[in-house]
Amino acid sequence: MRLTKTTMAIAAAGVIAGAAWAETALADYDAYTVPNLVYRTGAYAPNGIPLANGFIDYFNMLNERDGGVEGIKVNVVECETAYNTKTSVECYENLKNEGQSGALVFNPHSTGVTYALIPKASEDKIPILSMGYGRTSAADGTVFPYIFNFPTTYWSQASAFIKYVGAKEGGMDKLKGKKIALVFHNSAYGKEPIKTLETLAGTYGFELMLLPVDHPGQEQKATWLQVRRAKPDWIFMWGWGVMNQVAIKEAAAIRFPMDKFIGVWWSGSENDVAPAGDAANGYLAGTMHAPGSDFQAIADIKKHVYAKGNGAGEEARIGEVLYNRGMLEAVFTAEAMRNAIKIHGTKDIRGEHVRDGFEAIDLSEADFERLGLKDFMKPIKITCENHEGNGPVAIQQWDAAAGKWKIVSEWIEPMHDVVRALVKEDAAAYAAENNITPRKCS
């Protein structure tokens, strides 16, 4: 495990601070502790860096502009994982009692790590925000009270993709006989949409091809040879890191039409398309938020953080897809902390209070405008029972000449009836396997 210099200093004091909390629970905090599991090194660093930068820049902006959250500054404690599950769990254990507040929330930034932390975080009463990734059935808050995967999940996204394809083909009935290939990272993450797609293949009569790609995904010749032979009508990709770049270049090499190639939102960043140059033009990807930097919150980050020389990365890359996503994680985290303070009537909050704050998230269009994120995404509401929020999915398209992503679809509502039934089924199985009695939410 590699810790930053600041982190190491804080971590050294963490055991003492955590042990003392029981006796000083009513004392005012100097700062809230929000750990962040990051990968600024390793095979996935090109994607991990902008995620981490967006997250810490937003909290640094709040600290400078507002004095933190409700007047208490936020200490973002990064722990370097290099996208390694064992190291990530070590980071969690070392930081869960960090600072006066203890860890208020963890962002694992890996589906595999999220799976590993689900039982630990639930026992420690620290919420996990796996925003748009992780275990999809954790959307059932009755079984997973400390896990949140809003604004929408892999299964919802898969169903939205099918609705998008159905619309492009002229109707859902036109899916019958079509061939859809899923090129996926051969890991827990990459396998997440399979169950949903298999269910929908049975419903709508399309053929589903499953094409796994082993980590890190630099070698895909055999995969794309299968694609060339099978000639699918559409390709979905559940990739990450270099796998995305290679897949897009391989698709271009066999002249597969880019406007029928859709990546999951983790396969839709500037890093994924830039290496293919003009050949990536027209490539599609799902998204949960807008790209670009034309938002007041980003203007405030530039003014209060970068203008003072405190930015985490290159100012020119602010507004890229993964930067905005990291910022959005911080926005949701800050709003959950703010809710927790209001709900419990105290600024001395712990992880279990922030869990309540997450379950009270109810952000309207007016709220996003207040946050400086007008038209950044659709409204979202989380409840005790529903930790996904059932948010809609948009399709964005890469314009190689402009070097920009542009949203090209309406916001697509997932197939809630299908997805929610699968979520309840899988959550019930998890509860049975782990002797969990689902809590009552009403």
Tab-separated table of C-alpha atoms in Angstrom:
chain	number	residue	atom	x	y	z
A	1	MET	CA	0.000	0.000	0.000
A	2	ARG	CA	1.248	3.437	-0.870
A	3	LEU	CA	0.040	6.420	1.096
A	4	THR	CA	0.559	10.039	0.296
A	5	LYS	CA	2.738	12.048	2.671
A	6	THR	CA	-0.304	13.796	4.133
A	7	THR	CA	-2.169	10.537	4.450
A	8	MET	CA	0.649	8.811	6.260
A	9	ALA	CA	0.795	11.584	8.848
A	10	ILE	CA	-2.921	11.425	9.420
A	11	ALA	CA	-3.000	7.630	9.416
A	12	ALA	CA	-0.364	7.566	12.146
A	13	ALA	CA	-2.721	9.520	14.374
A	14	GLY	CA	-5.786	7.613	13.294
A	15	VAL	CA	-5.744	4.821	15.874
A	16	ILE	CA	-5.565	7.318	18.731
A	17	ALA	CA	-8.300	9.492	17.267
A	18	GLY	CA	-10.573	6.522	16.690
A	19	ALA	CA	-10.133	5.137	20.199
A	20	ALA	CA	-10.814	8.512	21.763
A	21	TRP	CA	-14.012	9.152	19.870
A	22	ALA	CA	-16.322	7.420	22.327
A	23	GLU	CA	-15.332	9.885	25.051
A	24	THR	CA	-15.355	12.977	22.859
A	25	ALA	CA	-18.386	12.326	20.704
A	26	LEU	CA	-19.931	15.694	21.495
A	27	ALA	CA	-16.781	17.695	20.822
A	28	ASP	CA	-16.675	19.850	17.695
A	29	TYR	CA	-14.772	18.277	14.848
A	30	ASP	CA	-11.880	20.113	13.286
A	31	ALA	CA	-12.456	18.247	10.039
A	32	TYR	CA	-14.486	15.446	8.535
A	33	THR	CA	-12.579	12.472	7.174
A	34	VAL	CA	-13.476	11.194	3.725
A	35	PRO	CA	-11.058	8.515	2.510
A	36	ASN	CA	-10.687	7.926	-1.188
A	37	LEU	CA	-9.289	4.689	-2.615
A	38	VAL	CA	-7.413	5.840	-5.696
A	39	TYR	CA	-5.174	4.411	-8.376
A	40	ARG	CA	-2.788	7.031	-9.594
A	41	THR	CA	-0.373	4.218	-10.449
A	42	GLY	CA	-0.693	0.909	-12.261
A	43	ALA	CA	-2.393	-0.271	-15.431
A	44	TYR	CA	-5.590	1.706	-14.794
A	45	ALA	CA	-3.946	4.952	-13.659
A	46	PRO	CA	-4.931	6.945	-16.791
A	47	ASN	CA	-8.555	6.545	-15.730
A	48	GLY	CA	-7.999	6.564	-11.973
A	49	ILE	CA	-6.199	9.919	-11.993
A	50	PRO	CA	-9.020	12.092	-13.395
A	51	LEU	CA	-11.539	10.358	-11.115
A	52	ALA	CA	-9.393	11.161	-8.086
A	53	ASN	CA	-8.715	14.717	-9.257
A	54	GLY	CA	-12.399	15.556	-9.705
A	55	PHE	CA	-13.183	14.210	-6.242
A	56	ILE	CA	-10.517	16.063	-4.276
A	57	ASP	CA	-10.838	19.295	-6.289
A	58	TYR	CA	-14.545	19.545	-5.429
A	59	PHE	CA	-13.940	19.127	-1.710
A	60	ASN	CA	-11.033	21.562	-1.814
A	61	MET	CA	-13.362	24.038	-3.516
A	62	LEU	CA	-15.960	23.584	-0.755
A	63	ASN	CA	-13.237	24.061	1.863
A	64	GLU	CA	-12.051	27.301	0.242
A	65	ARG	CA	-15.433	28.736	-0.784
A	66	ASP	CA	-17.719	27.583	2.031
A	67	GLY	CA	-15.386	26.554	4.826
A	68	GLY	CA	-16.223	22.907	4.112
A	69	VAL	CA	-19.561	21.197	4.720
A	70	GLU	CA	-21.752	23.212	7.099
A	71	GLY	CA	-18.648	25.037	8.290
A	72	ILE	CA	-16.432	22.026	8.957
A	73	LYS	CA	-13.629	21.342	6.516
A	74	VAL	CA	-13.340	18.012	4.766
A	75	ASN	CA	-10.083	16.105	4.795
A	76	VAL	CA	-9.907	13.846	1.751
A	77	VAL	CA	-7.431	11.091	2.603
A	78	GLU	CA	-6.192	9.302	-0.480
A	79	CYS	CA	-4.848	5.773	-0.298
A	80	GLU	CA	-3.100	4.373	-3.358
A	81	THR	CA	-4.395	0.948	-4.405
A	82	ALA	CA	-3.034	0.502	-7.935
A	83	TYR	CA	-6.462	-1.127	-8.552
A	84	ASN	CA	-5.457	-4.089	-6.414
A	85	THR	CA	-8.212	-5.636	-4.296
A	86	LYS	CA	-5.962	-6.811	-1.437
A	87	THR	CA	-4.324	-3.390	-1.193
A	88	SER	CA	-7.700	-1.685	-1.303
A	89	VAL	CA	-8.960	-3.744	1.631
A	90	GLU	CA	-5.790	-2.845	3.554
A	91	CYS	CA	-6.495	0.824	2.829
A	92	TYR	CA	-10.019	0.410	4.162
A	93	GLU	CA	-8.854	-1.221	7.377
A	94	ASN	CA	-6.156	1.401	7.943
A	95	LEU	CA	-8.463	4.355	7.352
A	96	LYS	CA	-11.846	3.327	8.715
A	97	ASN	CA	-11.151	4.962	12.101
A	98	GLU	CA	-9.271	7.905	10.669
A	99	GLY	CA	-9.694	11.343	12.259
A	100	GLN	CA	-12.265	12.558	14.753
A	101	SER	CA	-15.233	11.513	12.642
A	102	GLY	CA	-13.816	8.222	11.482
A	103	ALA	CA	-14.296	7.443	7.812
A	104	LEU	CA	-17.657	8.882	6.816
A	105	VAL	CA	-17.861	7.038	3.504
A	106	PHE	CA	-15.656	4.960	1.191
A	107	ASN	CA	-15.518	5.117	-2.594
A	108	PRO	CA	-13.889	1.807	-3.686
A	109	HIS	CA	-13.593	2.619	-7.426
A	110	SER	CA	-13.675	-1.064	-8.296
A	111	THR	CA	-16.478	-3.576	-8.491
A	112	GLY	CA	-14.234	-6.321	-7.096
A	113	VAL	CA	-13.254	-4.161	-4.125
A	114	THR	CA	-16.879	-3.229	-3.543
A	115	TYR	CA	-17.766	-6.919	-3.290
A	116	ALA	CA	-14.934	-7.411	-0.791
A	117	LEU	CA	-16.002	-4.459	1.359
A	118	ILE	CA	-19.747	-5.131	1.496
A	119	PRO	CA	-19.642	-7.301	4.646
A	120	LYS	CA	-16.946	-5.200	6.342
A	121	ALA	CA	-18.608	-1.847	5.757
A	122	SER	CA	-21.973	-3.182	6.852
A	123	GLU	CA	-20.467	-4.395	10.133
A	124	ASP	CA	-18.504	-1.162	10.654
A	125	LYS	CA	-21.545	0.961	9.738
A	126	ILE	CA	-19.668	2.958	7.119
A	127	PRO	CA	-21.509	3.642	3.854
A	128	ILE	CA	-19.995	2.564	0.552
A	129	LEU	CA	-20.730	4.746	-2.463
A	130	SER	CA	-20.144	2.635	-5.571
A	131	MET	CA	-21.600	5.186	-7.962
A	132	GLY	CA	-22.721	3.366	-11.084
A	133	TYR	CA	-20.643	0.265	-10.377
A	134	GLY	CA	-20.299	-2.557	-7.859
A	135	ARG	CA	-22.867	-5.183	-6.947
A	136	THR	CA	-26.093	-4.255	-8.709
A	137	SER	CA	-28.396	-6.043	-6.239
A	138	ALA	CA	-27.002	-3.799	-3.491
A	139	ALA	CA	-29.659	-1.435	-4.808
A	140	ASP	CA	-31.949	-3.284	-2.379
A	141	GLY	CA	-31.443	-1.214	0.761
A	142	THR	CA	-33.362	-3.685	2.913
A	143	VAL	CA	-30.547	-6.243	2.487
A	144	PHE	CA	-27.617	-3.865	1.893
A	145	PRO	CA	-28.254	-0.934	4.270
A	146	TYR	CA	-24.759	0.554	3.885
A	147	ILE	CA	-24.179	0.101	0.130
A	148	PHE	CA	-25.282	2.691	-2.433
A	149	ASN	CA	-24.927	2.409	-6.213
A	150	PHE	CA	-27.078	5.303	-7.470
A	151	PRO	CA	-27.829	7.117	-9.750
A	152	THR	CA	-28.269	3.933	-11.755
A	153	THR	CA	-26.735	0.475	-12.075
A	154	TYR	CA	-25.157	-1.828	-14.606
A	155	TRP	CA	-28.374	-3.786	-14.992
A	156	SER	CA	-30.402	-0.640	-15.565
A	157	GLN	CA	-27.825	0.557	-18.066
A	158	ALA	CA	-27.944	-2.753	-19.948
A	159	SER	CA	-31.718	-2.511	-20.212
A	160	ALA	CA	-31.417	1.092	-21.418
A	161	PHE	CA	-28.989	-0.032	-24.129
A	162	ILE	CA	-31.528	-2.593	-25.331
A	163	LYS	CA	-34.233	0.079	-25.433
A	164	TYR	CA	-31.883	2.354	-27.417
A	165	VAL	CA	-31.093	-0.411	-29.912
A	166	GLY	CA	-34.769	-1.301	-30.172
A	167	ALA	CA	-35.624	2.305	-31.021
A	168	LYS	CA	-32.861	2.467	-33.647
A	169	GLU	CA	-34.056	-0.786	-35.212
A	170	GLY	CA	-37.618	0.512	-35.504
A	171	GLY	CA	-39.235	-1.040	-32.438
A	172	MET	CA	-38.615	-3.610	-29.731
A	173	ASP	CA	-40.227	-6.299	-31.878
A	174	LYS	CA	-37.484	-5.742	-34.461
A	175	LEU	CA	-34.878	-7.077	-31.997
A	176	LYS	CA	-35.957	-10.635	-32.746
A	177	GLY	CA	-33.227	-12.408	-34.696
A	178	LYS	CA	-30.677	-9.632	-34.188
A	179	LYS	CA	-27.231	-10.533	-32.933
A	180	ILE	CA	-25.728	-8.500	-30.079
A	181	ALA	CA	-22.172	-9.140	-28.880
A	182	LEU	CA	-20.957	-8.234	-25.384
A	183	VAL	CA	-17.192	-7.690	-25.231
A	184	PHE	CA	-16.462	-7.636	-21.513
A	185	HIS	CA	-13.613	-7.377	-19.021
A	186	ASN	CA	-13.280	-10.923	-17.683
A	187	SER	CA	-13.893	-9.963	-14.057
A	188	ALA	CA	-16.774	-9.474	-11.615
A	189	TYR	CA	-17.204	-5.999	-13.089
A	190	GLY	CA	-17.357	-7.141	-16.689
A	191	LYS	CA	-19.772	-9.972	-15.935
A	192	GLU	CA	-22.337	-7.775	-14.143
A	193	PRO	CA	-24.643	-7.085	-17.146
A	194	ILE	CA	-24.752	-10.692	-18.409
A	195	LYS	CA	-27.738	-11.844	-16.352
A	196	THR	CA	-29.834	-8.867	-17.435
A	197	LEU	CA	-28.886	-9.242	-21.092
A	198	GLU	CA	-29.628	-12.975	-21.016
A	199	THR	CA	-33.041	-12.235	-19.512
A	200	LEU	CA	-33.808	-9.635	-22.167
A	201	ALA	CA	-32.519	-11.907	-24.941
A	202	GLY	CA	-35.142	-14.418	-23.827
A	203	THR	CA	-37.832	-11.747	-23.823
A	204	TYR	CA	-37.062	-10.070	-27.151
A	205	GLY	CA	-35.523	-12.925	-29.115
A	206	PHE	CA	-32.096	-11.505	-29.926
A	207	GLU	CA	-28.954	-13.645	-29.892
A	208	LEU	CA	-26.367	-12.718	-27.269
A	209	MET	CA	-22.677	-13.401	-27.923
A	210	LEU	CA	-20.397	-13.318	-24.878
A	211	LEU	CA	-16.778	-12.396	-25.587
A	212	PRO	CA	-14.567	-12.132	-22.457
A	213	VAL	CA	-11.267	-10.241	-22.534
A	214	ASP	CA	-8.670	-11.006	-19.884
A	215	HIS	CA	-6.965	-8.271	-17.833
A	216	PRO	CA	-5.617	-5.815	-18.819
A	217	GLY	CA	-6.996	-6.265	-22.335
A	218	GLN	CA	-4.036	-5.444	-24.556
A	219	GLU	CA	-4.422	-8.671	-26.549
A	220	GLN	CA	-7.788	-8.932	-28.301
A	221	LYS	CA	-6.975	-10.340	-31.755
A	222	ALA	CA	-8.871	-13.580	-31.132
A	223	THR	CA	-11.903	-11.697	-29.828
A	224	TRP	CA	-12.195	-9.482	-32.871
A	225	LEU	CA	-11.615	-12.398	-35.206
A	226	GLN	CA	-14.772	-13.905	-33.683
A	227	VAL	CA	-16.583	-10.599	-34.206
A	228	ARG	CA	-15.523	-10.461	-37.844
A	229	ARG	CA	-16.764	-14.000	-38.449
A	230	ALA	CA	-20.047	-13.668	-36.515
A	231	LYS	CA	-20.953	-10.203	-37.860
A	232	PRO	CA	-23.080	-8.993	-34.916
A	233	ASP	CA	-25.574	-6.226	-35.560
A	234	TRP	CA	-24.539	-4.348	-32.405
A	235	ILE	CA	-21.666	-4.563	-29.937
A	236	PHE	CA	-21.792	-3.574	-26.273
A	237	MET	CA	-18.532	-3.194	-24.332
A	238	TRP	CA	-18.003	-3.508	-20.562
A	239	GLY	CA	-14.327	-2.545	-20.462
A	240	TRP	CA	-11.889	-0.482	-18.421
A	241	GLY	CA	-8.514	1.060	-19.041
A	242	VAL	CA	-6.398	-0.012	-21.977
A	243	MET	CA	-8.974	-2.647	-22.936
A	244	ASN	CA	-11.247	0.116	-24.213
A	245	GLN	CA	-8.596	1.726	-26.385
A	246	VAL	CA	-7.574	-1.579	-27.920
A	247	ALA	CA	-11.172	-2.648	-28.575
A	248	ILE	CA	-12.050	0.598	-30.354
A	249	LYS	CA	-8.961	0.348	-32.532
A	250	GLU	CA	-9.695	-3.314	-33.317
A	251	ALA	CA	-13.301	-2.478	-34.200
A	252	ALA	CA	-12.092	0.246	-36.513
A	253	ALA	CA	-9.614	-2.144	-38.112
A	254	ILE	CA	-12.408	-4.520	-39.164
A	255	ARG	CA	-14.576	-1.536	-40.168
A	256	PHE	CA	-17.297	-2.242	-37.625
A	257	PRO	CA	-19.641	0.785	-37.662
A	258	MET	CA	-18.899	2.968	-34.655
A	259	ASP	CA	-22.500	4.110	-34.347
A	260	LYS	CA	-23.448	0.522	-33.508
A	261	PHE	CA	-20.709	0.077	-30.897
A	262	ILE	CA	-21.823	1.160	-27.383
A	263	GLY	CA	-19.575	1.196	-24.341
A	264	VAL	CA	-20.625	1.133	-20.719
A	265	TRP	CA	-20.043	4.494	-19.019
A	266	TRP	CA	-16.640	3.216	-17.903
A	267	SER	CA	-15.757	2.742	-21.591
A	268	GLY	CA	-16.683	6.256	-22.625
A	269	SER	CA	-13.955	8.689	-21.648
A	270	GLU	CA	-11.538	10.777	-23.699
A	271	ASN	CA	-8.797	8.290	-22.784
A	272	ASP	CA	-10.705	5.508	-24.529
A	273	VAL	CA	-11.219	7.166	-27.909
A	274	ALA	CA	-8.244	9.479	-28.386
A	275	PRO	CA	-5.720	6.714	-29.253
A	276	ALA	CA	-7.867	5.594	-32.207
A	277	GLY	CA	-7.889	9.108	-33.679
A	278	ASP	CA	-10.439	9.750	-36.432
A	279	ALA	CA	-11.304	6.045	-36.517
A	280	ALA	CA	-13.166	6.449	-33.216
A	281	ASN	CA	-15.524	9.052	-34.658
A	282	GLY	CA	-19.151	8.140	-33.967
A	283	TYR	CA	-18.410	5.670	-31.148
A	284	LEU	CA	-21.190	5.589	-28.533
A	285	ALA	CA	-21.195	5.190	-24.753
A	286	GLY	CA	-23.677	5.322	-21.909
A	287	THR	CA	-23.511	8.138	-19.419
A	288	MET	CA	-25.185	9.300	-16.211
A	289	HIS	CA	-24.120	12.964	-16.498
A	290	ALA	CA	-23.066	15.587	-18.994
A	291	PRO	CA	-19.524	16.050	-20.281
A	292	GLY	CA	-17.810	19.425	-20.517
A	293	SER	CA	-16.832	22.267	-18.214
A	294	ASP	CA	-19.613	24.808	-18.733
A	295	PHE	CA	-20.953	24.564	-15.189
A	296	GLN	CA	-20.776	27.017	-12.279
A	297	ALA	CA	-19.379	24.361	-9.928
A	298	ILE	CA	-16.430	23.885	-12.279
A	299	ALA	CA	-15.956	27.648	-12.582
A	300	ASP	CA	-15.771	27.736	-8.786
A	301	ILE	CA	-13.179	24.946	-8.771
A	302	LYS	CA	-11.034	26.950	-11.180
A	303	LYS	CA	-11.473	30.141	-9.150
A	304	HIS	CA	-11.016	28.792	-5.639
A	305	VAL	CA	-8.599	25.918	-6.252
A	306	TYR	CA	-6.651	26.191	-9.518
A	307	ALA	CA	-6.224	29.967	-9.451
A	308	LYS	CA	-4.493	29.502	-6.088
A	309	GLY	CA	-2.193	26.821	-7.427
A	310	ASN	CA	-3.890	24.009	-5.507
A	311	GLY	CA	-5.407	21.972	-8.313
A	312	ALA	CA	-4.866	18.243	-8.307
A	313	GLY	CA	-4.252	17.930	-12.050
A	314	GLU	CA	-4.032	19.813	-15.313
A	315	GLU	CA	-6.595	22.618	-15.530
A	316	ALA	CA	-7.009	21.956	-19.253
A	317	ARG	CA	-8.440	18.507	-18.492
A	318	ILE	CA	-11.162	19.735	-16.171
A	319	GLY	CA	-14.513	18.809	-17.706
A	320	GLU	CA	-13.381	15.522	-19.186
A	321	VAL	CA	-15.811	12.665	-18.559
A	322	LEU	CA	-13.963	10.939	-15.721
A	323	TYR	CA	-13.071	14.223	-14.020
A	324	ASN	CA	-16.752	15.156	-13.971
A	325	ARG	CA	-17.639	11.720	-12.607
A	326	GLY	CA	-15.173	12.030	-9.747
A	327	MET	CA	-16.590	15.468	-9.015
A	328	LEU	CA	-20.115	14.029	-8.994
A	329	GLU	CA	-19.068	11.422	-6.403
A	330	ALA	CA	-17.903	14.276	-4.200
A	331	VAL	CA	-21.143	16.207	-4.768
A	332	PHE	CA	-23.246	13.243	-3.640
A	333	THR	CA	-20.951	12.605	-0.675
A	334	ALA	CA	-21.124	16.239	0.464
A	335	GLU	CA	-24.915	16.307	0.118
A	336	ALA	CA	-25.232	13.104	2.160
A	337	MET	CA	-23.054	14.653	4.891
A	338	ARG	CA	-25.171	17.814	4.820
A	339	ASN	CA	-28.357	15.721	5.101
A	340	ALA	CA	-26.875	13.745	7.987
A	341	ILE	CA	-26.209	16.943	9.941
A	342	LYS	CA	-29.771	18.162	9.384
A	343	ILE	CA	-31.409	14.818	10.184
A	344	HIS	CA	-29.509	14.238	13.419
A	345	GLY	CA	-29.210	17.866	14.521
A	346	THR	CA	-25.483	17.677	15.122
A	347	LYS	CA	-22.257	18.277	13.244
A	348	ASP	CA	-20.632	15.384	15.100
A	349	ILE	CA	-21.605	12.827	12.515
A	350	ARG	CA	-20.291	9.310	11.938
A	351	GLY	CA	-20.667	6.852	9.097
A	352	GLU	CA	-24.054	5.573	10.249
A	353	HIS	CA	-25.389	9.141	10.209
A	354	VAL	CA	-24.120	9.658	6.670
A	355	ARG	CA	-25.902	6.440	5.687
A	356	ASP	CA	-29.126	8.185	6.717
A	357	GLY	CA	-27.997	11.200	4.727
A	358	PHE	CA	-27.588	9.120	1.587
A	359	GLU	CA	-31.067	7.680	2.051
A	360	ALA	CA	-32.422	11.242	2.212
A	361	ILE	CA	-30.870	12.377	-1.079
A	362	ASP	CA	-33.628	13.956	-3.142
A	363	LEU	CA	-32.118	16.316	-5.693
A	364	SER	CA	-34.394	18.161	-8.083
A	365	GLU	CA	-33.415	20.210	-11.119
A	366	ALA	CA	-33.521	23.286	-8.870
A	367	ASP	CA	-31.148	21.580	-6.432
A	368	PHE	CA	-28.646	20.827	-9.181
A	369	GLU	CA	-28.843	24.476	-10.271
A	370	ARG	CA	-28.177	25.501	-6.661
A	371	LEU	CA	-25.125	23.238	-6.685
A	372	GLY	CA	-23.830	24.904	-9.851
A	373	LEU	CA	-24.686	21.897	-11.992
A	374	LYS	CA	-27.697	23.017	-14.011
A	375	ASP	CA	-28.578	20.385	-16.645
A	376	PHE	CA	-25.659	18.217	-15.511
A	377	MET	CA	-27.909	15.201	-14.894
A	378	LYS	CA	-31.497	14.254	-14.156
A	379	PRO	CA	-33.100	14.530	-10.690
A	380	ILE	CA	-32.376	11.676	-8.292
A	381	LYS	CA	-34.157	10.377	-5.205
A	382	ILE	CA	-32.820	7.692	-2.859
A	383	THR	CA	-34.828	5.874	-0.211
A	384	CYS	CA	-34.258	3.332	2.515
A	385	GLU	CA	-35.505	0.580	0.222
A	386	ASN	CA	-34.057	1.792	-3.089
A	387	HIS	CA	-30.331	2.622	-3.114
A	388	GLU	CA	-30.143	2.842	-6.890
A	389	GLY	CA	-32.580	5.635	-7.506
A	390	ASN	CA	-33.530	4.202	-10.908
A	391	GLY	CA	-31.889	7.086	-12.715
A	392	PRO	CA	-32.133	7.291	-16.489
A	393	VAL	CA	-29.252	6.692	-18.911
A	394	ALA	CA	-28.189	8.833	-21.854
A	395	ILE	CA	-26.095	7.903	-24.876
A	396	GLN	CA	-23.157	10.133	-25.751
A	397	GLN	CA	-21.205	10.097	-29.016
A	398	TRP	CA	-17.600	10.941	-29.744
A	399	ASP	CA	-16.915	13.710	-32.270
A	400	ALA	CA	-13.315	13.084	-33.253
A	401	ALA	CA	-12.937	16.331	-35.204
A	402	ALA	CA	-14.118	18.438	-32.285
A	403	GLY	CA	-12.433	16.216	-29.706
A	404	LYS	CA	-15.615	16.197	-27.635
A	405	TRP	CA	-18.393	13.964	-26.364
A	406	LYS	CA	-21.972	15.012	-27.073
A	407	ILE	CA	-25.167	13.531	-25.660
A	408	VAL	CA	-27.178	12.308	-28.666
A	409	SER	CA	-30.172	10.568	-27.083
A	410	GLU	CA	-33.037	11.409	-24.819
A	411	TRP	CA	-32.608	10.286	-21.208
A	412	ILE	CA	-33.673	6.637	-21.399
A	413	GLU	CA	-35.648	5.147	-18.532
A	414	PRO	CA	-34.349	1.655	-17.689
A	415	MET	CA	-36.740	-1.297	-17.690
A	416	HIS	CA	-37.567	-0.887	-14.014
A	417	ASP	CA	-39.939	-3.847	-13.864
A	418	VAL	CA	-37.317	-6.244	-15.224
A	419	VAL	CA	-34.348	-4.843	-13.322
A	420	ARG	CA	-36.075	-4.453	-9.967
A	421	ALA	CA	-37.302	-8.045	-10.077
A	422	LEU	CA	-33.744	-9.261	-10.745
A	423	VAL	CA	-32.409	-7.050	-7.948
A	424	LYS	CA	-34.906	-8.425	-5.418
A	425	GLU	CA	-34.185	-12.009	-6.494
A	426	ASP	CA	-30.409	-11.651	-6.179
A	427	ALA	CA	-30.594	-9.685	-2.917
A	428	ALA	CA	-32.873	-12.336	-1.405
A	429	ALA	CA	-30.373	-15.039	-2.356
A	430	TYR	CA	-27.525	-13.020	-0.766
A	431	ALA	CA	-29.587	-12.539	2.397
A	432	ALA	CA	-30.282	-16.276	2.622
A	433	GLU	CA	-26.620	-17.181	2.074
A	434	ASN	CA	-25.435	-14.752	4.749
A	435	ASN	CA	-28.217	-15.162	7.327
A	436	ILE	CA	-29.363	-11.574	6.900
A	437	THR	CA	-32.841	-10.554	7.971
A	438	PRO	CA	-33.910	-7.732	5.655
A	439	ARG	CA	-34.783	-4.580	7.564
A	440	LYS	CA	-38.161	-2.916	7.284
A	441	CYS	CA	-38.185	0.469	5.593
A	442	SER	CA	-41.713	1.549	6.412
